[in-house]
mmCIF file of C-alpha atoms in Angstrom:
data_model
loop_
_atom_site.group_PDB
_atom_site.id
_atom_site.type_symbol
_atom_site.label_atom_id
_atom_site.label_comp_id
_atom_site.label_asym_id
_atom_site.label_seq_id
_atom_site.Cartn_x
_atom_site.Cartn_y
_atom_site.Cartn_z
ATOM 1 C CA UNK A 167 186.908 -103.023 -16.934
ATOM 2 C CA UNK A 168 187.503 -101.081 -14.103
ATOM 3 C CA UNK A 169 191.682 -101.227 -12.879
ATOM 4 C CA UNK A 170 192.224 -101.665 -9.267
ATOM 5 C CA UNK A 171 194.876 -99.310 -7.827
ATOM 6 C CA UNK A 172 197.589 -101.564 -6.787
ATOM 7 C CA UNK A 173 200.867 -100.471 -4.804
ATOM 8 C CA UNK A 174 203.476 -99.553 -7.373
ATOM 9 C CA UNK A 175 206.775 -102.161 -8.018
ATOM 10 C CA UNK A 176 210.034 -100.094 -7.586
ATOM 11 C CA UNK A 177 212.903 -101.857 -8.110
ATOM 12 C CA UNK A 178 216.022 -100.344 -6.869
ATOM 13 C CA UNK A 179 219.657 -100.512 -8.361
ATOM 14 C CA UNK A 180 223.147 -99.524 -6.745
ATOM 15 C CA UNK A 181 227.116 -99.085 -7.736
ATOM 16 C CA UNK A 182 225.282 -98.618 -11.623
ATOM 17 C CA UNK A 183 225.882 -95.639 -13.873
ATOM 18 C CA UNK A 184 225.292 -94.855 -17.378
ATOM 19 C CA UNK A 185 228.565 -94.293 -19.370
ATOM 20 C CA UNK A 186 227.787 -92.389 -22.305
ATOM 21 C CA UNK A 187 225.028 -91.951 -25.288
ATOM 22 C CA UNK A 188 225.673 -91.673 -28.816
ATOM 23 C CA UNK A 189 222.573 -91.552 -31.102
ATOM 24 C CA UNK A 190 222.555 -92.069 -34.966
ATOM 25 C CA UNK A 191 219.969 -90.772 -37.091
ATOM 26 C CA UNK A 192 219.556 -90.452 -41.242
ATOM 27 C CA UNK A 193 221.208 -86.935 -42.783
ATOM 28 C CA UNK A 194 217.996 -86.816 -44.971
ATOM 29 C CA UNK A 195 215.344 -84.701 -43.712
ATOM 30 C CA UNK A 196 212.030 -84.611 -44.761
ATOM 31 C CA UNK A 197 209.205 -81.938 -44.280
ATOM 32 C CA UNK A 198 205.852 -82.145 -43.511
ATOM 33 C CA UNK A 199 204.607 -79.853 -46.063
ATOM 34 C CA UNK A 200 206.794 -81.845 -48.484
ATOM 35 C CA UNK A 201 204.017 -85.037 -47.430
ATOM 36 C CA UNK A 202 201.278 -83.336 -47.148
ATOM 37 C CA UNK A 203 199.673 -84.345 -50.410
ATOM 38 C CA UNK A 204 200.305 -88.262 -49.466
ATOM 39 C CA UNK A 205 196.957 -87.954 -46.957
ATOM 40 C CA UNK A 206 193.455 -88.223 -48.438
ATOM 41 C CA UNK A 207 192.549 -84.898 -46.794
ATOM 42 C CA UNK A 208 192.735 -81.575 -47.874
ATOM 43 C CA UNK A 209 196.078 -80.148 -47.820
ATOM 44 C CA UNK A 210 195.279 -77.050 -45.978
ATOM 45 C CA UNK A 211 193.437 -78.834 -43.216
ATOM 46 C CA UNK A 212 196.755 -81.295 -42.741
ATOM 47 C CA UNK A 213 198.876 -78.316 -42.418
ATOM 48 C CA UNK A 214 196.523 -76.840 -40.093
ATOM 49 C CA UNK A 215 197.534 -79.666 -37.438
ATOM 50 C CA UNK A 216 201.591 -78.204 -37.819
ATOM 51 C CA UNK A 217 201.851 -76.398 -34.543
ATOM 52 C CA UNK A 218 199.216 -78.307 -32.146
ATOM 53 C CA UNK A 219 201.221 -81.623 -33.373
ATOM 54 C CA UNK A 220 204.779 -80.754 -33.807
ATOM 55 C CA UNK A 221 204.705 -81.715 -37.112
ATOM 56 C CA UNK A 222 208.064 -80.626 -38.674
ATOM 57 C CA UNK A 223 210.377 -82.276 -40.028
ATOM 58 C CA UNK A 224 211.704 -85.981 -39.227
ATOM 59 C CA UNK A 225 214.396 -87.592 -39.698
ATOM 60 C CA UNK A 226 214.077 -90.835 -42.605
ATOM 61 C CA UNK A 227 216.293 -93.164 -44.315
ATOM 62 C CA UNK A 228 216.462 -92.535 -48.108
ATOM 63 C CA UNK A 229 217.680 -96.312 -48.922
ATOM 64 C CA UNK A 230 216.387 -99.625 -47.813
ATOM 65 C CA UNK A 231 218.191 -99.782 -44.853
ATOM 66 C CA UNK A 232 218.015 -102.183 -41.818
ATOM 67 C CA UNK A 233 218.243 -100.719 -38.395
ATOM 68 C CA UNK A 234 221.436 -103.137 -38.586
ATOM 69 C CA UNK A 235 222.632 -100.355 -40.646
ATOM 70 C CA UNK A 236 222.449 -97.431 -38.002
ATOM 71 C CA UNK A 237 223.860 -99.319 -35.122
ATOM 72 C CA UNK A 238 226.920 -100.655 -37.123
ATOM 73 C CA UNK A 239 227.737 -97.136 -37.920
ATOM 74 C CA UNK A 240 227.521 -96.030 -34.267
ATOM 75 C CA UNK A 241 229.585 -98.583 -32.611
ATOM 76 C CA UNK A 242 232.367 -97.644 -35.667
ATOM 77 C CA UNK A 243 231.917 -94.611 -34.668
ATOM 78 C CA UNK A 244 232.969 -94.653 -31.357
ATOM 79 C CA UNK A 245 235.688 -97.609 -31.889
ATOM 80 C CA UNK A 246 237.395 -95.105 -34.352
ATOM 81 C CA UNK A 247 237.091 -92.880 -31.538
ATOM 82 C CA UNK A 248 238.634 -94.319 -29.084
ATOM 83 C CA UNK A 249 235.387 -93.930 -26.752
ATOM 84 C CA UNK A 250 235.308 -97.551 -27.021
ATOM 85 C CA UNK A 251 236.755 -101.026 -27.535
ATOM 86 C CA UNK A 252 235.263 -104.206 -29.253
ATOM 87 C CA UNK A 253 236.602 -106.160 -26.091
ATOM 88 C CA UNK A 254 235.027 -103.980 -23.500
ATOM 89 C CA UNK A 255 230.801 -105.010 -24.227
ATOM 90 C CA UNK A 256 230.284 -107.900 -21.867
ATOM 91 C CA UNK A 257 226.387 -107.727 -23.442
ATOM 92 C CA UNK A 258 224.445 -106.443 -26.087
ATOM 93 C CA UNK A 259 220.607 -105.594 -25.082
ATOM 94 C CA UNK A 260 219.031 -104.412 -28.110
ATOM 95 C CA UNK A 261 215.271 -102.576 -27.817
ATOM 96 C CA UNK A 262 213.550 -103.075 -31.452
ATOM 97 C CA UNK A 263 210.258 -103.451 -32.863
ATOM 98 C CA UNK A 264 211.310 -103.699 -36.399
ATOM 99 C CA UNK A 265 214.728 -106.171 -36.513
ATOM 100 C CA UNK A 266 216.718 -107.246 -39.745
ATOM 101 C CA UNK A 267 215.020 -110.834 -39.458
ATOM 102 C CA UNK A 268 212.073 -112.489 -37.395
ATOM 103 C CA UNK A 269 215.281 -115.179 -37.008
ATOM 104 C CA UNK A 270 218.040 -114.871 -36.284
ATOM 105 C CA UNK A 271 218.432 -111.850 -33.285
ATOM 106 C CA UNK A 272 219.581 -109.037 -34.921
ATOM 107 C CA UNK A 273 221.929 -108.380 -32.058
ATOM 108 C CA UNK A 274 223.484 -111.718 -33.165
ATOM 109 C CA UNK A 275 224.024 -110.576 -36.657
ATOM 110 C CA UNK A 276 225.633 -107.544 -35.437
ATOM 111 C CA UNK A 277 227.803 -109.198 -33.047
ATOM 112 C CA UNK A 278 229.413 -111.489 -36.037
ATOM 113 C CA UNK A 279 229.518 -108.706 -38.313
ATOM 114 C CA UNK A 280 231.351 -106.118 -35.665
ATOM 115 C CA UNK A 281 233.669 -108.867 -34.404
ATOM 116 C CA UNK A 282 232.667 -108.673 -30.965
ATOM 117 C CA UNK A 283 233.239 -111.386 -28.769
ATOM 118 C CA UNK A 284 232.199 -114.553 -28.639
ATOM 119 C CA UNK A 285 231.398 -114.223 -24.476
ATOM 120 C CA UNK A 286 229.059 -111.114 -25.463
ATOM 121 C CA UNK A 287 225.999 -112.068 -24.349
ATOM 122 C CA UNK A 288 223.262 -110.739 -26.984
ATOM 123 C CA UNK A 289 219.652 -109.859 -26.607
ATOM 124 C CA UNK A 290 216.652 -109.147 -28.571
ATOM 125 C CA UNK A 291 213.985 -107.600 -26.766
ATOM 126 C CA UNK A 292 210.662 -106.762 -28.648
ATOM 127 C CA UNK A 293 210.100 -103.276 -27.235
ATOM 128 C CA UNK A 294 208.768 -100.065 -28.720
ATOM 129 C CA UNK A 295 208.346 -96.632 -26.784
ATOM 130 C CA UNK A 296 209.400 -97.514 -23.418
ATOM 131 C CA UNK A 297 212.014 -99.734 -24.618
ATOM 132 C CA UNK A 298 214.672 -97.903 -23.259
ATOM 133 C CA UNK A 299 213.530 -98.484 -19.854
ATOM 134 C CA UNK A 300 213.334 -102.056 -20.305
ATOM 135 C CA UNK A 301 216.699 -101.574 -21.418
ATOM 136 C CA UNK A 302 218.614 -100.313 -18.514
ATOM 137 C CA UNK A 303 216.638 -102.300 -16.416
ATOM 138 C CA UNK A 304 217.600 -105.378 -17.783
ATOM 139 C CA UNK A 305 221.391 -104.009 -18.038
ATOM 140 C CA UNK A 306 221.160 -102.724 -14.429
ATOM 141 C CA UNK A 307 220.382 -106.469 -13.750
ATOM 142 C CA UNK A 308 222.968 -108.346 -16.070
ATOM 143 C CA UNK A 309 225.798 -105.847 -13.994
ATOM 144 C CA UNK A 310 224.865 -107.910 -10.628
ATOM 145 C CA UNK A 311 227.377 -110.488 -12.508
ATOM 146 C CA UNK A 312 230.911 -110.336 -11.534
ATOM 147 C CA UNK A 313 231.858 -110.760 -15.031
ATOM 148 C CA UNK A 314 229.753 -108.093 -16.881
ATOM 149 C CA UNK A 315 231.472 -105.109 -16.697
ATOM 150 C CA UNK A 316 229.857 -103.098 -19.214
ATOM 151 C CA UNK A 317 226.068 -103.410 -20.839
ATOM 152 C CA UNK A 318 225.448 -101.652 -24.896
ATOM 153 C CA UNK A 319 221.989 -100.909 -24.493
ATOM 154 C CA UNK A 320 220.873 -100.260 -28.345
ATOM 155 C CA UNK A 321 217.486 -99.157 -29.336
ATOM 156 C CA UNK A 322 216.837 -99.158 -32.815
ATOM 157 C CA UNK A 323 213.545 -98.410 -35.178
ATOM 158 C CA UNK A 324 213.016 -97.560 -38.700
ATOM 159 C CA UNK A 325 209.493 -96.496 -38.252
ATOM 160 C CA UNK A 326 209.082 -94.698 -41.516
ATOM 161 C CA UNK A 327 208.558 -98.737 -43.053
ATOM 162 C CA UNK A 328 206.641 -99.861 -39.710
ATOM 163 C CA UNK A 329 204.012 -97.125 -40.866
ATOM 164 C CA UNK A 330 201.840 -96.044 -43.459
ATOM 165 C CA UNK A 331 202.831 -93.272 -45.750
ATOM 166 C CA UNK A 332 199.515 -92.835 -46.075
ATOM 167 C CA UNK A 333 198.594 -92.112 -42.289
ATOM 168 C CA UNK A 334 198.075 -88.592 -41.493
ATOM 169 C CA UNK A 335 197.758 -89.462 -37.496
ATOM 170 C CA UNK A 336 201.236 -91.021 -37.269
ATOM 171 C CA UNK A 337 203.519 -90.876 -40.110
ATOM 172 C CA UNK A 338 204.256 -87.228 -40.073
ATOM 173 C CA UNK A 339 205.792 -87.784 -36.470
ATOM 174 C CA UNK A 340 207.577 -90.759 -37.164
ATOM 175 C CA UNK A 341 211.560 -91.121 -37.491
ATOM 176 C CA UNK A 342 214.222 -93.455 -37.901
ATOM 177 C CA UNK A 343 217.022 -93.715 -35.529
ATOM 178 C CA UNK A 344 219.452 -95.769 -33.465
ATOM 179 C CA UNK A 345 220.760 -95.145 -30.012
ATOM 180 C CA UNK A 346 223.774 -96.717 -28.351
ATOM 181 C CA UNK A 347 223.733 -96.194 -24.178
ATOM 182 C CA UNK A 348 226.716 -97.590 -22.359
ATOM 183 C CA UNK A 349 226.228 -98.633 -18.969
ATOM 184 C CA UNK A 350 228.971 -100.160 -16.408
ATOM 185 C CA UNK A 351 229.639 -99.985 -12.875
ATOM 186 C CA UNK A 352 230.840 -97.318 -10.442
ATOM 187 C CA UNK A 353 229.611 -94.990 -7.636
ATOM 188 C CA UNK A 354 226.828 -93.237 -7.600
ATOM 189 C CA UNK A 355 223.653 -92.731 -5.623
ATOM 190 C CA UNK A 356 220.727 -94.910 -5.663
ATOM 191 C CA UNK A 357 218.727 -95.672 -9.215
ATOM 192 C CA UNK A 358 214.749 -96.444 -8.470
ATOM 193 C CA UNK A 359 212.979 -97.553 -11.184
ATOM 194 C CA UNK A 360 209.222 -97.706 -11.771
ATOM 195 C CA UNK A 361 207.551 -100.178 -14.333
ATOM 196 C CA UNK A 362 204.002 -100.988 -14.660
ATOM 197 C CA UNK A 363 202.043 -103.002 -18.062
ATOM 198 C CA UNK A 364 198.705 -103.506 -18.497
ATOM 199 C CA UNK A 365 197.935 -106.413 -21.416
ATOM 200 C CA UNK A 366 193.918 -106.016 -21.662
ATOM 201 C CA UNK A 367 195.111 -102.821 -23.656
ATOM 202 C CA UNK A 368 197.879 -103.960 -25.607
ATOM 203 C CA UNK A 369 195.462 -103.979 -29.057
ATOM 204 C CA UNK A 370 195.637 -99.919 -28.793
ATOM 205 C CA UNK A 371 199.199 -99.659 -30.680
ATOM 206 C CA UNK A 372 199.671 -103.333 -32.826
ATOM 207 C CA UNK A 373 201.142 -104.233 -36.271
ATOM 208 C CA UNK A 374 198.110 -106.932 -36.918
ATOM 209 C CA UNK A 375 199.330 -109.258 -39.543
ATOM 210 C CA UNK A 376 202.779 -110.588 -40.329
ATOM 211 C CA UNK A 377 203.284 -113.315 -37.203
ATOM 212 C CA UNK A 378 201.627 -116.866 -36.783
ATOM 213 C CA UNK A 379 198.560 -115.139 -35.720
ATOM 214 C CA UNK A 380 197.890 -113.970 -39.086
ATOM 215 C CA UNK A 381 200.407 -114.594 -41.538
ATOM 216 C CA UNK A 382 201.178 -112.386 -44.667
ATOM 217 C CA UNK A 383 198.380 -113.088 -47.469
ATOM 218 C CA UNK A 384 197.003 -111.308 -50.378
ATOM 219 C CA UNK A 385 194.560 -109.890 -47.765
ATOM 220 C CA UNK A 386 196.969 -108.507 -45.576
ATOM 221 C CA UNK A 387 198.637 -106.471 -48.122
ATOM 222 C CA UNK A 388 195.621 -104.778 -49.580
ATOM 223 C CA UNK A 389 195.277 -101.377 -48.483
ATOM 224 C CA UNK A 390 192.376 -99.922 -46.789
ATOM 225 C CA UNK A 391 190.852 -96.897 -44.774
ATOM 226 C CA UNK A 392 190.819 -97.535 -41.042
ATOM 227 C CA UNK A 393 188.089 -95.728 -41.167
ATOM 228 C CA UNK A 394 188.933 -92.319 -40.006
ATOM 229 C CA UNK A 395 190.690 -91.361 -43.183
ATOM 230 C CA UNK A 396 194.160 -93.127 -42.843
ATOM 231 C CA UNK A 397 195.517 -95.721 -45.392
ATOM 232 C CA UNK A 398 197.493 -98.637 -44.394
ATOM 233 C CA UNK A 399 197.596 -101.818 -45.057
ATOM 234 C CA UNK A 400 197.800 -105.222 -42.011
ATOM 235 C CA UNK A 401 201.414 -104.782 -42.001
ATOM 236 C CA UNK A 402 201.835 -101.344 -40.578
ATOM 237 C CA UNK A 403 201.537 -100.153 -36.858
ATOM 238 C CA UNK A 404 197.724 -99.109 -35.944
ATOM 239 C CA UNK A 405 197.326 -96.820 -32.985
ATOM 240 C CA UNK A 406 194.000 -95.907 -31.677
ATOM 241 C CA UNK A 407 194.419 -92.019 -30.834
ATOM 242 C CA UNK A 408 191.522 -92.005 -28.814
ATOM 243 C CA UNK A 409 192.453 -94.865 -26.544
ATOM 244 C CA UNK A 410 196.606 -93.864 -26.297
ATOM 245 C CA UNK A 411 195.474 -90.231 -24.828
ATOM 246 C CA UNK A 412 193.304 -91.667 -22.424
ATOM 247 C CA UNK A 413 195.692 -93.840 -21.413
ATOM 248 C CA UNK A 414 198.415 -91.475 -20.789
ATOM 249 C CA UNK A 415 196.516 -89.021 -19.267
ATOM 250 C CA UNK A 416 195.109 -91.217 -16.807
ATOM 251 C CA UNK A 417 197.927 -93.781 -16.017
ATOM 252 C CA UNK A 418 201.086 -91.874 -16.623
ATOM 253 C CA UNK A 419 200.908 -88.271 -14.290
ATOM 254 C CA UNK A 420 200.618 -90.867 -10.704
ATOM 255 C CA UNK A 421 204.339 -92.569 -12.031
ATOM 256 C CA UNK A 422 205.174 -89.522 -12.327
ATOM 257 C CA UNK A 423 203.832 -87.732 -8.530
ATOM 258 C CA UNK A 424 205.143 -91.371 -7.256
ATOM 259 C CA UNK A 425 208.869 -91.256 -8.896
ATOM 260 C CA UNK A 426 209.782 -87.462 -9.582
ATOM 261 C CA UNK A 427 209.723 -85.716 -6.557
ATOM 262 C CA UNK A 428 213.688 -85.561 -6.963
ATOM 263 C CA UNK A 429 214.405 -84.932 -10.497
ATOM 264 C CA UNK A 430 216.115 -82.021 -12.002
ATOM 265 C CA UNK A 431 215.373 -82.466 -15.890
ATOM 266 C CA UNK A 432 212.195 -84.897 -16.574
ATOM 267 C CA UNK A 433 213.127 -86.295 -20.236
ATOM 268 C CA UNK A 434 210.261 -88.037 -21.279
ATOM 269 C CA UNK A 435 209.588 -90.076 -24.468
ATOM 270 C CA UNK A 436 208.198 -87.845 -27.204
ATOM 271 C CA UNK A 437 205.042 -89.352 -29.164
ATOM 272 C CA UNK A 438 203.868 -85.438 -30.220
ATOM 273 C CA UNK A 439 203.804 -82.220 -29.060
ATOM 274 C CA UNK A 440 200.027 -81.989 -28.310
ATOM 275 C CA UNK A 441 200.521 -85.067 -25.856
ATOM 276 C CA UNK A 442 203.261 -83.413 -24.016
ATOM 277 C CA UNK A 443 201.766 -80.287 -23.570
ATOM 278 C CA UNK A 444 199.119 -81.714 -21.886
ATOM 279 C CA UNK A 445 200.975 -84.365 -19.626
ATOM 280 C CA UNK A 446 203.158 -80.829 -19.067
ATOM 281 C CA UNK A 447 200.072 -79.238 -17.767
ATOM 282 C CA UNK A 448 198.845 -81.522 -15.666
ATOM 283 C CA UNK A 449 202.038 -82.545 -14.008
ATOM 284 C CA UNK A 450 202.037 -78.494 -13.336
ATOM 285 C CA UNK A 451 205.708 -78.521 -14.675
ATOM 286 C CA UNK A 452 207.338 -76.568 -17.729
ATOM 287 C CA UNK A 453 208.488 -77.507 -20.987
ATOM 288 C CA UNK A 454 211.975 -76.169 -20.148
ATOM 289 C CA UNK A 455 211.938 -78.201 -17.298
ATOM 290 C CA UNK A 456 210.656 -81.150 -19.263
ATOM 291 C CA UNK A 457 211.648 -80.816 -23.422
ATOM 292 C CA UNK A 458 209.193 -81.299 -26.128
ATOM 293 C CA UNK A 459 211.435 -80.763 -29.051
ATOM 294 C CA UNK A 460 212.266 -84.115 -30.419
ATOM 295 C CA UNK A 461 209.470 -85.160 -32.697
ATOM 296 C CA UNK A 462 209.373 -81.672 -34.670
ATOM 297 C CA UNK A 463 213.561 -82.201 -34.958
ATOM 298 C CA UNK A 464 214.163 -85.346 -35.512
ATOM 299 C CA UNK A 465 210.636 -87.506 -35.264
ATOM 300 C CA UNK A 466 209.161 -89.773 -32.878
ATOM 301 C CA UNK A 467 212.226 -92.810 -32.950
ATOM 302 C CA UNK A 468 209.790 -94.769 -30.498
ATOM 303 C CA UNK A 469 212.227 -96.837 -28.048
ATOM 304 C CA UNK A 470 215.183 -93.884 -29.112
ATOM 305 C CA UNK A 471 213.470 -91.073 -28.289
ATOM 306 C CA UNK A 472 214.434 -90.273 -24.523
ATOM 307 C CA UNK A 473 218.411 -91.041 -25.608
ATOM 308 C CA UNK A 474 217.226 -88.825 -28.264
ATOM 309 C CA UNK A 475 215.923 -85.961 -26.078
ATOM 310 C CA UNK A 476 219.463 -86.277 -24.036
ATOM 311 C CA UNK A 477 221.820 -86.149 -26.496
ATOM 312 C CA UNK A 478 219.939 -83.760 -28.600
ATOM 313 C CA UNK A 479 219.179 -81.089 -25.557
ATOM 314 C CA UNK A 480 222.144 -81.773 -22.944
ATOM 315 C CA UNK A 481 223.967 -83.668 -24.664
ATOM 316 C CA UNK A 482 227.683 -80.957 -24.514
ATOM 317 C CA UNK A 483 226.650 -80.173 -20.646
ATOM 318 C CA UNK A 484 226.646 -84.045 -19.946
ATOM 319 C CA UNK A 485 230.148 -84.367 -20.676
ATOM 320 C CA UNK A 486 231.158 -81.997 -18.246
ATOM 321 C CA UNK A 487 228.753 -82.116 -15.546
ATOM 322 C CA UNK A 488 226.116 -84.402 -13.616
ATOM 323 C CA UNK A 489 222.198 -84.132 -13.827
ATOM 324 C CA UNK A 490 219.730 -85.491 -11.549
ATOM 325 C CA UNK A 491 217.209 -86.871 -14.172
ATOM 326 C CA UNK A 492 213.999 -88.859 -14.228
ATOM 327 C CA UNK A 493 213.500 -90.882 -17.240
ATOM 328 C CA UNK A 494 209.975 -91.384 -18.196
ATOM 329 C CA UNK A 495 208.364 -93.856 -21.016
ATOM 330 C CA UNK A 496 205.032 -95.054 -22.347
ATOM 331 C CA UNK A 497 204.064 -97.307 -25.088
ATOM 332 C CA UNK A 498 202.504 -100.588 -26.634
ATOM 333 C CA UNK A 499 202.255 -103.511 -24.447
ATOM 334 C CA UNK A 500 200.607 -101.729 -22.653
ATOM 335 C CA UNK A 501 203.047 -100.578 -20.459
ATOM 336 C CA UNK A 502 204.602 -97.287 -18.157
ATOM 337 C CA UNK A 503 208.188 -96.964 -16.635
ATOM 338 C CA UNK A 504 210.242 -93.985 -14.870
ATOM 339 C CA UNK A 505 213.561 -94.450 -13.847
ATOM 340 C CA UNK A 506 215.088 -91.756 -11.233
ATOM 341 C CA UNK A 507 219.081 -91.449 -11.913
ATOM 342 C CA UNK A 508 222.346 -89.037 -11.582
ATOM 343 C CA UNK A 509 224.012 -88.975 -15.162
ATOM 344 C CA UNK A 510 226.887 -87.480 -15.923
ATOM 345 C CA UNK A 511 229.635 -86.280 -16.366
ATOM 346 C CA UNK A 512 229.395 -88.763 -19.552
ATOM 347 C CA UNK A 513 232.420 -89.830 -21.719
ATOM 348 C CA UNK A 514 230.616 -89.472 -24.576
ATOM 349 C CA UNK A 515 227.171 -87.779 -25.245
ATOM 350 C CA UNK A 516 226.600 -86.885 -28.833
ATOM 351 C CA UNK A 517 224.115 -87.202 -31.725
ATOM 352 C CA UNK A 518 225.685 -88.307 -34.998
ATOM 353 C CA UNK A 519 224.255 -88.727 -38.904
ATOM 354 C CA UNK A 520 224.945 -91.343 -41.455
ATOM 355 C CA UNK A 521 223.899 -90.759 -45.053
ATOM 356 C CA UNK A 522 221.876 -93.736 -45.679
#
């Protein structure tokens, strides 16, 4: 089906400002060679794909944990720190495709179990790689309310259970992480944001079995080749390569020549290094102007990855200075989103590890 161009939906924010970042990732680190002999390929051909991929090592919980886990440890964090009070978050957004529970919201749980209180309003948004837009966006809205002062935006993915060990095209890329953006009011110049989905190709990144649409069986746990080697089983995230790059490539650059025009750092989210080169390339910009490091660091963290990317490459200059940045995400849904800001200088800006 051919898409008609249609005008582009900006919505514009004022008197908002993000706060500070802290991300949380796992202390274990794993390597790609170290995998290499999970894929039904030959190892030398999977290590081949190292540099044109970013495959390197990612960042993956050793224990069962719950992404409850991570974000616990970050809000202790910065209570202990002084950086913030239980009495100060007015709401609790939380980005996730992978919560504790399918009920209750897992920003509920963690609400009771942090001792927040009880006029914190908390939110469970299914959201994957652009989740973090979706985020602010909806925080940027819930700070039009006299009485919301100040917004937690928490993204939070263990992706190393949400795919297959066993899949070559994704697994090596994928980390675990949490993310904890604060976001209250005060001056600052004018934040446009950029968001466009498109449904009829939402079947391009999907988890097929585990909802009412086709509950857990004896089927849905077998595990079979997709076909192009890859071995998974209903329960883990799909994504059809093919379909993602076409996507990107053909949807994503106009956001970009539509939103950018101002920014000073582009941090965009980080699916692999292959991708980014090429968006790079055609956007006719650098990767120094626009960083590609994350996935070969830490992994691909889906809705994390762009807190990630600041915290993990400006993360000591934030705290002292401002940047004019242009936040730019793409993901399942399908869907698109920049978001044109000045952050900084940031009370906190940091990228922590638990030993989980």
């Amino acid at each position: 089906t051919a898409h008609t161009a249609v005008p582009a939906m900006f919505l514009s924010f004022k008197d908002k400002k993000i706060l500070g970042v802290l991300s949380v990732v796992p202390k274990n680190v794993v390597r790609f060679e170290d995998e290499a002999d999970n894929y039904a390929f030959p190892k030398e051909q999977t290590l081949a794909l190292k540099k044109m991929m970013g495959y390197n090592v990612h960042r993956v919980c050793r224990t069962p944990a719950c992404i409850s886990d991570l974000i616990k440890f970050g809000f202790e964090h910065l209570f202990d720190a002084g950086l913030l009070r239980r009495e100060e978050i007015d709401a609790f957004v939380l980005l996730t495709n992978s919560p504790d529970y399918p009920v209750p919201p897992t920003s509920n749980i963690i609400q009771g179990e942090l001792g927040l209180k009880e006029d914190c309003i908390c939110l469970d948004i299914n959201q994957g790689c652009a989740g973090f837009m979706v985020g602010l966006m909806q925080a940027f809205m819930l700070l039009e309310q006299d009485a919301v002062k100040k917004v937690a935006v928490v993204t939070a993915d263990i992706e190393s259970r949400t795919h297959s060990f066993r899949d070559r095209a994704s697994f090596p890329l994928m980390g675990d992480a949490a993310t904890i953006t604060l976001v209250g009011k005060g001056a600052s110049g004018e934040i446009r944001q950029f968001i466009k989905m498109d449904g009829r190709g939402a079947k391009a990144i999907m988890m097929p079995a585990g909802g009412l649409k086709c509950p857990a069986s004896e089927e849905t746990l077998r595990w079979r080749d997709d076909g192009n080697g890859n071995i998974m089983t209903g329960h883990h995230i799909r994504m059809e390569g093919g379909e993602i790059f076409n996507f990107v490539m053909k949807r994503v650059p106009q956001m970009f020549f539509e939103t950018f025009e101002k920014y000073g750092l582009l941090m965009v989210h980080q699916p692999n290094k292959f991708l980014l080169a090429r968006l790079a390339k055609k956007l006719g910009v650098t990767l120094e102007k626009m960083p590609a490091n994350v996935v070969e660091h830490l992994g691909n963290s889906a809705s994390s990855t762009i807190p990630n990317d600041i915290t993990l490459n400006i993360g000591p200059e934030l705290e002292k200075k401002s940047f004019k940045l242009c936040l730019g995400a793409f993901g399942e849904g399908l869907i698109w989103s920049a978001t044109i800001l000045d952050v900084g200088p940031l009370e906190f800006c940091r990228l922590i590890e638990i030993d989980i």
